[in-house]
XYZ file of C-alpha atoms in Angstrom:
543
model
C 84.470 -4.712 -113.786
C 81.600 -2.636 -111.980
C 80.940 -1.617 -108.520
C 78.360 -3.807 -106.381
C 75.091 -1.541 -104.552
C 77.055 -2.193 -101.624
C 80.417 -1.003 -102.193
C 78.722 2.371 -103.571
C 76.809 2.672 -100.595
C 79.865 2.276 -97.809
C 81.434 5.115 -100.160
C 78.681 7.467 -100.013
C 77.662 6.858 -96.354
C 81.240 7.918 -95.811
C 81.366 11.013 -97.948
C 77.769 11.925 -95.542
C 80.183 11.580 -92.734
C 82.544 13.334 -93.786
C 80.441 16.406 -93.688
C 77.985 15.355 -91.084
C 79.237 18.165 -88.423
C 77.923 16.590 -85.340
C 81.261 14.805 -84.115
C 83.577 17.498 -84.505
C 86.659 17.106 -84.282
C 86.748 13.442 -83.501
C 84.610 11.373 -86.514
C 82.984 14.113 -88.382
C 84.938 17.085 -89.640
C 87.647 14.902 -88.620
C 86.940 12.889 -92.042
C 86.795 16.016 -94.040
C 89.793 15.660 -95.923
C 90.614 13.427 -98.776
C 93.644 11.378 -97.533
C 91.120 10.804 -94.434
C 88.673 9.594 -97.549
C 91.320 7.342 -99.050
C 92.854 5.698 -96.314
C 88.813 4.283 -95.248
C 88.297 3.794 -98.691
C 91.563 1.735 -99.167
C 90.101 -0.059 -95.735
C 86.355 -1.255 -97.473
C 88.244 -2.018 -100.704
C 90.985 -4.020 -99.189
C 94.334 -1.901 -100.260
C 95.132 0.777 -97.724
C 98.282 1.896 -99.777
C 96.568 3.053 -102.571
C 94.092 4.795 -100.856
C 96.398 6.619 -98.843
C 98.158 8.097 -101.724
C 95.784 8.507 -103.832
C 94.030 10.602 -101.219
C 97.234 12.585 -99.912
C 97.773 13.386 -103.796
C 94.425 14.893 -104.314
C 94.363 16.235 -101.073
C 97.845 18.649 -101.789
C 95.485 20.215 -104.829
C 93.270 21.317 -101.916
C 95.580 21.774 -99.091
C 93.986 25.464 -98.618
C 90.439 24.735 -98.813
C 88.779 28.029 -97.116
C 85.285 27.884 -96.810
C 84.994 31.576 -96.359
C 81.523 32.662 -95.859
C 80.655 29.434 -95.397
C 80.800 29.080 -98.464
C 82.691 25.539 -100.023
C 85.435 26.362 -103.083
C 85.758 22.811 -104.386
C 85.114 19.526 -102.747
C 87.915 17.484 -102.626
C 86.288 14.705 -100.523
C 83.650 13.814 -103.103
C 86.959 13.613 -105.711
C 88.613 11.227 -103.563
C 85.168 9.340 -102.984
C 85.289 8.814 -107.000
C 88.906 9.171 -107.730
C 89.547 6.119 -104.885
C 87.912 3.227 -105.120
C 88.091 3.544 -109.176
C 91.793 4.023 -108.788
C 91.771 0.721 -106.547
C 89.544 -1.234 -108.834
C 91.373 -0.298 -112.096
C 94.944 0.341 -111.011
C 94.861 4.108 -111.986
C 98.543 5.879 -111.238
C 97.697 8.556 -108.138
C 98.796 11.468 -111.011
C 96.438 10.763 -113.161
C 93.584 10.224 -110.230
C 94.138 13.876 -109.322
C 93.671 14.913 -113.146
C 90.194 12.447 -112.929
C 89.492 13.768 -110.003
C 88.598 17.846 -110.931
C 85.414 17.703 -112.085
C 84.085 16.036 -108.978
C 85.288 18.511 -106.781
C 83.653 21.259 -108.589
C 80.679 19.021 -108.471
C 80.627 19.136 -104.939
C 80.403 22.449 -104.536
C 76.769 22.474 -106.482
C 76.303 19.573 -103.997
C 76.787 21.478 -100.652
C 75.113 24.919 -102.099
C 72.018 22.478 -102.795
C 72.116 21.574 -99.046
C 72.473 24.694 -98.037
C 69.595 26.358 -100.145
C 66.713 23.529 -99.430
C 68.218 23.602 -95.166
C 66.979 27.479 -95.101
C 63.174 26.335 -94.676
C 64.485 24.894 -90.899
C 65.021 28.496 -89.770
C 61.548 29.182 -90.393
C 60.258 26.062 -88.834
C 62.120 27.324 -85.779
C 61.239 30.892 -85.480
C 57.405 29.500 -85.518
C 58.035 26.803 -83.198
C 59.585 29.295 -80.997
C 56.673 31.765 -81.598
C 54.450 29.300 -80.194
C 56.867 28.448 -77.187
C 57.064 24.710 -78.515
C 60.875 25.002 -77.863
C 61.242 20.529 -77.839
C 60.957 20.770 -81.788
C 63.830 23.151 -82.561
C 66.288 19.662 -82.317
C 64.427 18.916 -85.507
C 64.741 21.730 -87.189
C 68.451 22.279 -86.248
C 69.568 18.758 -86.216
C 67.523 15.731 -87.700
C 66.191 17.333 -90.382
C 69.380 18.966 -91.970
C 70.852 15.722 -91.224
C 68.272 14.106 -93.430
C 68.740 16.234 -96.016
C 72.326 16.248 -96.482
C 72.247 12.323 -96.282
C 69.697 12.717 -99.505
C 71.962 14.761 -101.352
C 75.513 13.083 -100.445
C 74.278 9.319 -100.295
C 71.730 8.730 -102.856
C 73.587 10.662 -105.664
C 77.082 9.360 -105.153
C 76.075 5.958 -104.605
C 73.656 5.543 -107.522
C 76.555 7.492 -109.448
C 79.034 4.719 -108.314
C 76.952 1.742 -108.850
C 75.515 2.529 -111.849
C 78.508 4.559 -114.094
C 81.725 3.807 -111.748
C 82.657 0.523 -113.817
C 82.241 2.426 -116.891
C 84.197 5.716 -116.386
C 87.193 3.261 -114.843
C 87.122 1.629 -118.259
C 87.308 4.696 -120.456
C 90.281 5.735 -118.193
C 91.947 2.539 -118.025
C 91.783 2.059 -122.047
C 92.714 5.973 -122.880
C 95.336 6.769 -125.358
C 98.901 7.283 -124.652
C 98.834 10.563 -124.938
C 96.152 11.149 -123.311
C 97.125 9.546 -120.502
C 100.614 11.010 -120.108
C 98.631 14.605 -120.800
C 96.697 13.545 -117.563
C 99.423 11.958 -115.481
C 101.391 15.569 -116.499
C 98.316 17.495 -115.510
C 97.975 15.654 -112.106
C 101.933 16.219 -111.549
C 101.156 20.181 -112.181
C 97.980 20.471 -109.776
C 99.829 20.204 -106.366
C 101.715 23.464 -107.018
C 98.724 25.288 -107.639
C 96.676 24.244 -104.330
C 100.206 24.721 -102.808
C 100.628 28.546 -104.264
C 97.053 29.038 -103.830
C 97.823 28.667 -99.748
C 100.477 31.206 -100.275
C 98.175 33.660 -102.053
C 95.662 33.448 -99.171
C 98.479 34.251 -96.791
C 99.058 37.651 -98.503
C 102.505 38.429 -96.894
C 104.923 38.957 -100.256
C 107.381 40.388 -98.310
C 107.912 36.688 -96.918
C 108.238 34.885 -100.629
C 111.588 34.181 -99.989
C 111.055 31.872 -97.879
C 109.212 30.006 -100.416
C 112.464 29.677 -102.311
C 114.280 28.676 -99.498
C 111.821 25.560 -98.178
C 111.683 24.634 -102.185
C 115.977 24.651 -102.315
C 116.413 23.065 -98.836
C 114.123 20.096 -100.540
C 115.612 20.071 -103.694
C 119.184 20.706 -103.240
C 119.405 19.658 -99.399
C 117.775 16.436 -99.898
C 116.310 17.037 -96.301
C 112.896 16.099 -94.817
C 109.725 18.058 -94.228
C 110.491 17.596 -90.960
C 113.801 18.978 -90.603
C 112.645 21.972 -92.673
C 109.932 22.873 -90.383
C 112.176 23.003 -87.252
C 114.627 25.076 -89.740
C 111.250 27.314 -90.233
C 110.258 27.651 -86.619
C 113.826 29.240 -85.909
C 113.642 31.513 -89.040
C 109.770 32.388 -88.017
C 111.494 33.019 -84.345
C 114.374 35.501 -85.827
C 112.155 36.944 -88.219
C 109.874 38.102 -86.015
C 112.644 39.555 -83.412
C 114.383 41.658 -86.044
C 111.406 43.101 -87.156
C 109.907 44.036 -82.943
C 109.582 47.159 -84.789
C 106.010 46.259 -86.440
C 104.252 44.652 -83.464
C 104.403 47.667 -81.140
C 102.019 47.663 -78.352
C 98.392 49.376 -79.740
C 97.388 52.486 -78.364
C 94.713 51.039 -76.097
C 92.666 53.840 -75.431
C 90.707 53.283 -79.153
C 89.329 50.296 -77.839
C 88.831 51.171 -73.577
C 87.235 54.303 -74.863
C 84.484 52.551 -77.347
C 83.856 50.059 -73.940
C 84.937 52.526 -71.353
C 80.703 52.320 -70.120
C 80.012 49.382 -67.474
C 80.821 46.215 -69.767
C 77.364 44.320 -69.301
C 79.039 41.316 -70.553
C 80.890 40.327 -67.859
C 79.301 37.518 -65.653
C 80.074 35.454 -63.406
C 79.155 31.533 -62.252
C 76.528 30.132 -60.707
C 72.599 30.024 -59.722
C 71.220 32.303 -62.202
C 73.691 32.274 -64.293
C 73.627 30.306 -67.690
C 76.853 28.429 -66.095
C 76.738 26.632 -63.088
C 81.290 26.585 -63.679
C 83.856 26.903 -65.724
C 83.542 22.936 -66.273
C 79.688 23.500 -67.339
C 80.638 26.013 -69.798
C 83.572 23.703 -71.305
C 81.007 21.030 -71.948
C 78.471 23.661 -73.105
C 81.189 24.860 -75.567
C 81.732 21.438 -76.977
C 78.937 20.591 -77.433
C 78.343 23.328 -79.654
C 81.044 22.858 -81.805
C 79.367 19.176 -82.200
C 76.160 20.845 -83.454
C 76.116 24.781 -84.138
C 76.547 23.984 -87.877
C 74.874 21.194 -88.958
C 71.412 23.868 -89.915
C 74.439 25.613 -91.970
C 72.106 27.947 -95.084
C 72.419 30.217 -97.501
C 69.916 32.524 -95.759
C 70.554 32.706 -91.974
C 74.207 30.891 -92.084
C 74.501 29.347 -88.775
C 71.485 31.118 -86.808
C 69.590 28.082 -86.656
C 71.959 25.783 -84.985
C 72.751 28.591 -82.619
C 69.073 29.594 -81.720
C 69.041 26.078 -80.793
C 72.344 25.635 -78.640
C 71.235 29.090 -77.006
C 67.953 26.829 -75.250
C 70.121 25.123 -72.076
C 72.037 28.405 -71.240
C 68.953 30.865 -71.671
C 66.744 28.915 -69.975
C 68.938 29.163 -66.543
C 69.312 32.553 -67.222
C 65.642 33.438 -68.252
C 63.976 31.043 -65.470
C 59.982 31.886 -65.327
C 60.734 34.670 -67.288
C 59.011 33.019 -71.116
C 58.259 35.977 -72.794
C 61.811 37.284 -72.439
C 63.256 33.972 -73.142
C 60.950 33.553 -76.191
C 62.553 36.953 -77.524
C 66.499 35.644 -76.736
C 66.246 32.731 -78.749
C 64.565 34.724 -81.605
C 67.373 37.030 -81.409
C 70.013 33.789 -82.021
C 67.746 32.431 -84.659
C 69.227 35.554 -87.161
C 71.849 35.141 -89.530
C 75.189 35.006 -88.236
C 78.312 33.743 -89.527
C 81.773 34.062 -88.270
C 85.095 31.521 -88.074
C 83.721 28.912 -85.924
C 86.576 28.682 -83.162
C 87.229 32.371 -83.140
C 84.343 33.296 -82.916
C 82.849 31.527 -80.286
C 83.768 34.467 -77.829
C 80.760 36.226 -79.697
C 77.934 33.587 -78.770
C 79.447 33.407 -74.989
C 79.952 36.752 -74.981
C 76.095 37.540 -76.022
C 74.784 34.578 -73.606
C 76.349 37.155 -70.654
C 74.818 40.260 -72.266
C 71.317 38.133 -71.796
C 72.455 37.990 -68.248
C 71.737 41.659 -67.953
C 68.848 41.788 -69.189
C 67.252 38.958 -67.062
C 68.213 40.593 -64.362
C 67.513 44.271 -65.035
C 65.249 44.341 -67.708
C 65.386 45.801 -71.318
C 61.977 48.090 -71.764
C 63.600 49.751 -74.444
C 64.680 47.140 -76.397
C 67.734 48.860 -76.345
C 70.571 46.452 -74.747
C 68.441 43.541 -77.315
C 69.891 45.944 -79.942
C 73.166 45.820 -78.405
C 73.371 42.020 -78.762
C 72.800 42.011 -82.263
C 75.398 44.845 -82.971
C 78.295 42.933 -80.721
C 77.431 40.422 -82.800
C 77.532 41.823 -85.981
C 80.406 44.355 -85.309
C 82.845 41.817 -84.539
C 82.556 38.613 -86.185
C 83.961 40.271 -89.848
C 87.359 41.095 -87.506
C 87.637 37.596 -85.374
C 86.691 35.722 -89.000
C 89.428 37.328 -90.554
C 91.759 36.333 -87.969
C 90.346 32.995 -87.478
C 90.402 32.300 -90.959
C 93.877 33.623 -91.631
C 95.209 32.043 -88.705
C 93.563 28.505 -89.270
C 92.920 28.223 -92.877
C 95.646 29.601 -94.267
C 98.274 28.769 -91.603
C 97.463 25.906 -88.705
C 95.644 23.947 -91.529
C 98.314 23.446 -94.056
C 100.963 23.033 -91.404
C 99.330 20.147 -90.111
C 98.856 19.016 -93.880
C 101.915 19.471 -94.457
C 103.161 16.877 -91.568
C 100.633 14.170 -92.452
C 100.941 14.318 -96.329
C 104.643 13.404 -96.647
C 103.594 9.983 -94.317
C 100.387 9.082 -96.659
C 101.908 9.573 -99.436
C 104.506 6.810 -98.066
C 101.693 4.666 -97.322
C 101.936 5.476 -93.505
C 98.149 5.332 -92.243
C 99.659 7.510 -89.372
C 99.119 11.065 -92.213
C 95.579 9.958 -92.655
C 94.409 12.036 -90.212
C 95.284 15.635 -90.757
C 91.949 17.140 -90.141
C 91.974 15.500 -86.762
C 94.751 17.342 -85.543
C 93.506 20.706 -86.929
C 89.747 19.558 -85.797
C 91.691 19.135 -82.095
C 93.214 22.544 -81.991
C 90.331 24.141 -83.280
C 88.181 22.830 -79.962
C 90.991 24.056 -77.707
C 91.014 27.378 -79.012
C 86.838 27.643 -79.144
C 86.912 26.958 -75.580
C 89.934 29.379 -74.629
C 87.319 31.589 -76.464
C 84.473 30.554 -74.867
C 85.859 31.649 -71.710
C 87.268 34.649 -72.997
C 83.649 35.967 -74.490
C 81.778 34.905 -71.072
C 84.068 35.977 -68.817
C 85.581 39.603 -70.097
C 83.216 40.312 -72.799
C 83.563 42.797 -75.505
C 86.437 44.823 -73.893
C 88.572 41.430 -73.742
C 87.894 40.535 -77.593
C 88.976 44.060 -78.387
C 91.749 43.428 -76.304
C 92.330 39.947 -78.316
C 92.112 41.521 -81.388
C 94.651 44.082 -81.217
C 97.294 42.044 -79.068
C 100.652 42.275 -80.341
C 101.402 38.984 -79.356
C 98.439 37.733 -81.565
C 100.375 39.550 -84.447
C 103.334 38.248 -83.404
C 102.440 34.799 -83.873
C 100.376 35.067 -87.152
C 103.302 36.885 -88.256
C 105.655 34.299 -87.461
C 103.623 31.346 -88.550
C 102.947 32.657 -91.812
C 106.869 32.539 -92.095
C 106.895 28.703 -91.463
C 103.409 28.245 -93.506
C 105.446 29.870 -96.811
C 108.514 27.723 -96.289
C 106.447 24.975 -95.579
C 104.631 25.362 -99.231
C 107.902 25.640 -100.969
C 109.194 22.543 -99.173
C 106.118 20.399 -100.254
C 106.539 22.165 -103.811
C 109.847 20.610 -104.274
C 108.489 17.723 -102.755
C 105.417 16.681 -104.683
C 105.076 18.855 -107.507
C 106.495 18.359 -111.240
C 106.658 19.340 -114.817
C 108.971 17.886 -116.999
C 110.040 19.666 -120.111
C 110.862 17.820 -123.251
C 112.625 20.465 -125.810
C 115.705 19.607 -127.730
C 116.860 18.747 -130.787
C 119.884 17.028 -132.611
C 122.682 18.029 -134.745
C 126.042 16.643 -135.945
C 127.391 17.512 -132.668
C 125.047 15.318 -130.804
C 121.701 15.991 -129.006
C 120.733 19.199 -126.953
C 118.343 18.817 -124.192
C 116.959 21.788 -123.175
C 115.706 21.073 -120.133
C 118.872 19.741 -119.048
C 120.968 22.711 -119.328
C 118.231 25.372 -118.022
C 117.853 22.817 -114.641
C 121.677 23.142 -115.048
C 122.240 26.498 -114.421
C 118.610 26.608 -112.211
C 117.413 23.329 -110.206
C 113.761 22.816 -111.116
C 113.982 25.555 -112.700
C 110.481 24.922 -114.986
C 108.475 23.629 -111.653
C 109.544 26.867 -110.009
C 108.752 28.773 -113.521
C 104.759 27.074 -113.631
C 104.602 28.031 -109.997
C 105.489 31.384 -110.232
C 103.195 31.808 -112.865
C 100.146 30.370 -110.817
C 100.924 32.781 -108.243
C 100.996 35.803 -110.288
C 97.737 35.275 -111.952
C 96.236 34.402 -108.392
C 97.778 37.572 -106.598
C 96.347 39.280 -109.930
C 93.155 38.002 -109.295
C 92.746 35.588 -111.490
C 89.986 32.909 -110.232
C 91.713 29.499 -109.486
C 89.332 27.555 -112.255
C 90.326 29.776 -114.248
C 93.759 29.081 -113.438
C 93.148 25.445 -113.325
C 91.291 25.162 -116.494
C 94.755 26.964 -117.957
C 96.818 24.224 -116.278
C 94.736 21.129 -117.718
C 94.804 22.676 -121.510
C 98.672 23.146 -121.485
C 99.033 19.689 -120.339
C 97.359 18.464 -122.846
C 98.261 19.988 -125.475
C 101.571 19.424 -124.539
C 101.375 16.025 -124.223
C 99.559 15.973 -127.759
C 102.970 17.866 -129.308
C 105.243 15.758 -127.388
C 106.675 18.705 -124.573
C 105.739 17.554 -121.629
């Protein structure tokens, strides 16, 4: 059994667009997620079920997926776009698809650094286009051409890799030995828990660990849904947070007035010669640069291309006649700049008013172009560390957490996680967008060291921890086969220890992941651990 040209290709035109960035949230981002993967996969291929779990099952490894710095940790849609359609065509069990499925993700990451590296010569197309005022060009540079290169290195490698080895790596699989294949069914069992614990080291609150216990026992011993345990979670994040009012005292504000207590250029208003004719021009504006800011994504200049080029529309009304100084702002947005994409849209806004000032009155000095670069600078490390926190390691898993449980069933209606997030994420970029344009710097420091801001990290991360130990329970397992027989009759010691201890040696291997993560242990380091003990194990007949 092999794979046809065509069934390779729908699978890597889909892993392109998963990643293609320009129709965030609603087809592009919106894919990025490997039960997303599965369930079209499980479409083309003709079994929806199978894709669905398979994908929610790979997708729990990498429920935490940061890309901090821009910068992709594993690739869990190119696993499902292997792991899928060779677990429809040769009836692989969704444990031992996740166990398949590692290497490929690692892959990926080579993959999208590749990209990244070969998409830095666009910045330097750009910055000469713009030199010589040919601003109609920049599109190419920040749009079609990365485009075209990440279809050349998602499509043509996956594709030829599918077509031309997919029918042989599903036979090797399908025809391994038994203990091989229980060694990979136990390994794929195992790997949930450490994406799962691997959200709760990025979290980094260990006074709240006990409320990993108590989502894990509300699964195991309750028999209750995820559901019911993230109301239960919402009321314990609501008390938690009240008993401890202590901690989120109002900030001294004068820190922050002080440092912006000079007239805050930033702050603009609407209209003719501004770079917004409303507050429903500068909505659109903002989505449509969360369609295309990233697509130019680098290693060298991050996201500075696709900015520079989003920066044309809104500088032009601002700059007018003016070419010279509009020829310098768009330089200016053409340098690296990298922060967390919703959060910090308040930055780019923020620095479109700043230009405002300097149409108007001038900048001989160079001075306030300075300043633009600095705001910049200065305060995208703080809003990506909240952004990131917040959304990565919080509002991402939570809405994970919700759609999982309903793949995994086979209900298409948790295929679409990332949506959701991808949804929220807009909403808040735009809140921002308003924020940056309208207040400036002062209201970003203002943002930033809100009390209710800490509240409500605060008191998600105490749902996103019980959340993790609910799905734990849920979808993660490691069965321990020790015992031995006398005259008396046999002694299981599995039995007794889960006796005294419910799940007592999943909570044992999880707790053990997360001390060599909080420890600093890298996770393939970690993971390489996890995929040696299972099979081994399975080779001596423990697991």
């Amino acid at each position: 059994m092999s794979f046809t040209f065509f069934e390779a290709l729908i699978v890597g035109i889909l892993y392109y667009l998963a990643y293609c960035e320009f129709s965030i949230p609603f087809i592009g981002a919106g894919w990025q997620d490997p039960v997303t993967i599965g369930f079209l996969i499980g479409l083309v291929y003709g079994d929806v079920k199978t894709g669905l779990v398979v994908g929610a099952s790979i997708g729990m490894m990498y429920i935490s997926n940061i890309a901090v710095g821009g910068n992709l940790p594993s690739d869990g849609v190119l696993a499902a776009c292997v792991t899928v359609p060779i677990s429809i065509k040769f009836g692989l069990d969704a444990t031992t698809a996740v166990a398949f499925s590692i290497p490929f993700a690692v892959l990926g990451t080579f993959v999208d650094n590749g990209r990244r590296l070969v998409n830095g010569m666009w910045n330097r197309r750009a910055v000469t286009h713009v030199e010589n005022e040919q601003y109609k060009k920049l599109w190419v540079d920040a749009i079609l051409g990365p485009s075209v290169v990440s279809m050349l290195f998602r499509i043509v490698p996956l594709t030829l890799l599918l077509w031309l080895f997919g029918g042989a790596a599903g036979d090797i699989v399908s025809q391994l030995p038994a203990w091989l294949s229980n060694g990979l069914s136990v390994i794929g069992g195992m790997l949930p828990g450490l994406g799962l614990v691997l959200c709760v080291n990025f979290m980094g609150k260990k006074e709240l660990l006990p409320y990993f216990l108590v989502g894990f026992y509300a699964i195991t011993l309750g028999k209750v849904s995820i559901v019911f345990v993230a109301l239960i979670g919402v009321c314990l994040a609501f008390l938690h947070v009240q008993f401890s009012a202590s901690r989120f005292e109002e900030d001294d504000e004068e820190d922050y007035e002080e440092e912006y207590e000079e007239d805050d250029t930033s702050q603009s208003i609407y209209g003719d010669g501004c770079a917004f004719k409303s507050k429903g021009h500068l909505y659109w504006w903002g989505f449509k640069f969360c369609c295309f800011f990233r697509i130019s994504q680098c290693l060298e200049y991050f996201y500075g291309t696709g900015i520079g080029y989003m920066m044309l529309e809104p500088l032009k009304r601002v700059y007018q006649e003016n070419r010279e100084g509009y020829k310098t702002a768009i330089l200016r947005h053409l340098q690296p700049f990298i922060t967390n994409p919703s959060w910090g849209a308040a930055l780019v806004t923020g620095s479109i008013a700043m230009e405002e000032d300097i149409a108007k009155h001038g900048d001989p000095s160079g001075e306030k172009g300075e300043a633009i670069q600095t705001f910049k600078t200065s305060l995208m490390g703080p809003l990506a560390g909240i952004g990131d926190s917040f959304e990565g390691s919080i509002m991402m898993p939570l809405f994970k957490s919700i759609c999982y449980p309903l793949a995994l069933a086979g209900n298409v209606l948790g295929a679409f996680p990332y949506v959701l997030w991808f949804g929220w994420m807009t909403i808040v970029a735009l809140f921002m967008d308003k924020l940056g344009y309208e207040q400036g710097r002062k209201g970003i420091a203002k943002l930033i060291n809100s009390p209710i801001v800490n509240k409500v990290l605060y008191g998600a991360g105490v749902l996103g921890i019980m959340m993790m130990g609910a799905l734990s329970a849920s979808y993660v397992s490691l069965n321990i086969k020790i015992g031995w027989e006398t005259s008396m009759g046999a002694t299981d010691v599995a039995s007794i220890v889960n006796g005294l201890i419910p799940s007592f040696f999943t909570l044992l291997f999880l707790g053990i992941c997360y001390l060599l993560l909080s420890k600093g242990k890298s996770f393939v380091k970690v993971l390489i651990g996890v995929v040696i003990f299972g099979l081994l194990g399975s080779l001596i007949g423990i697991v």
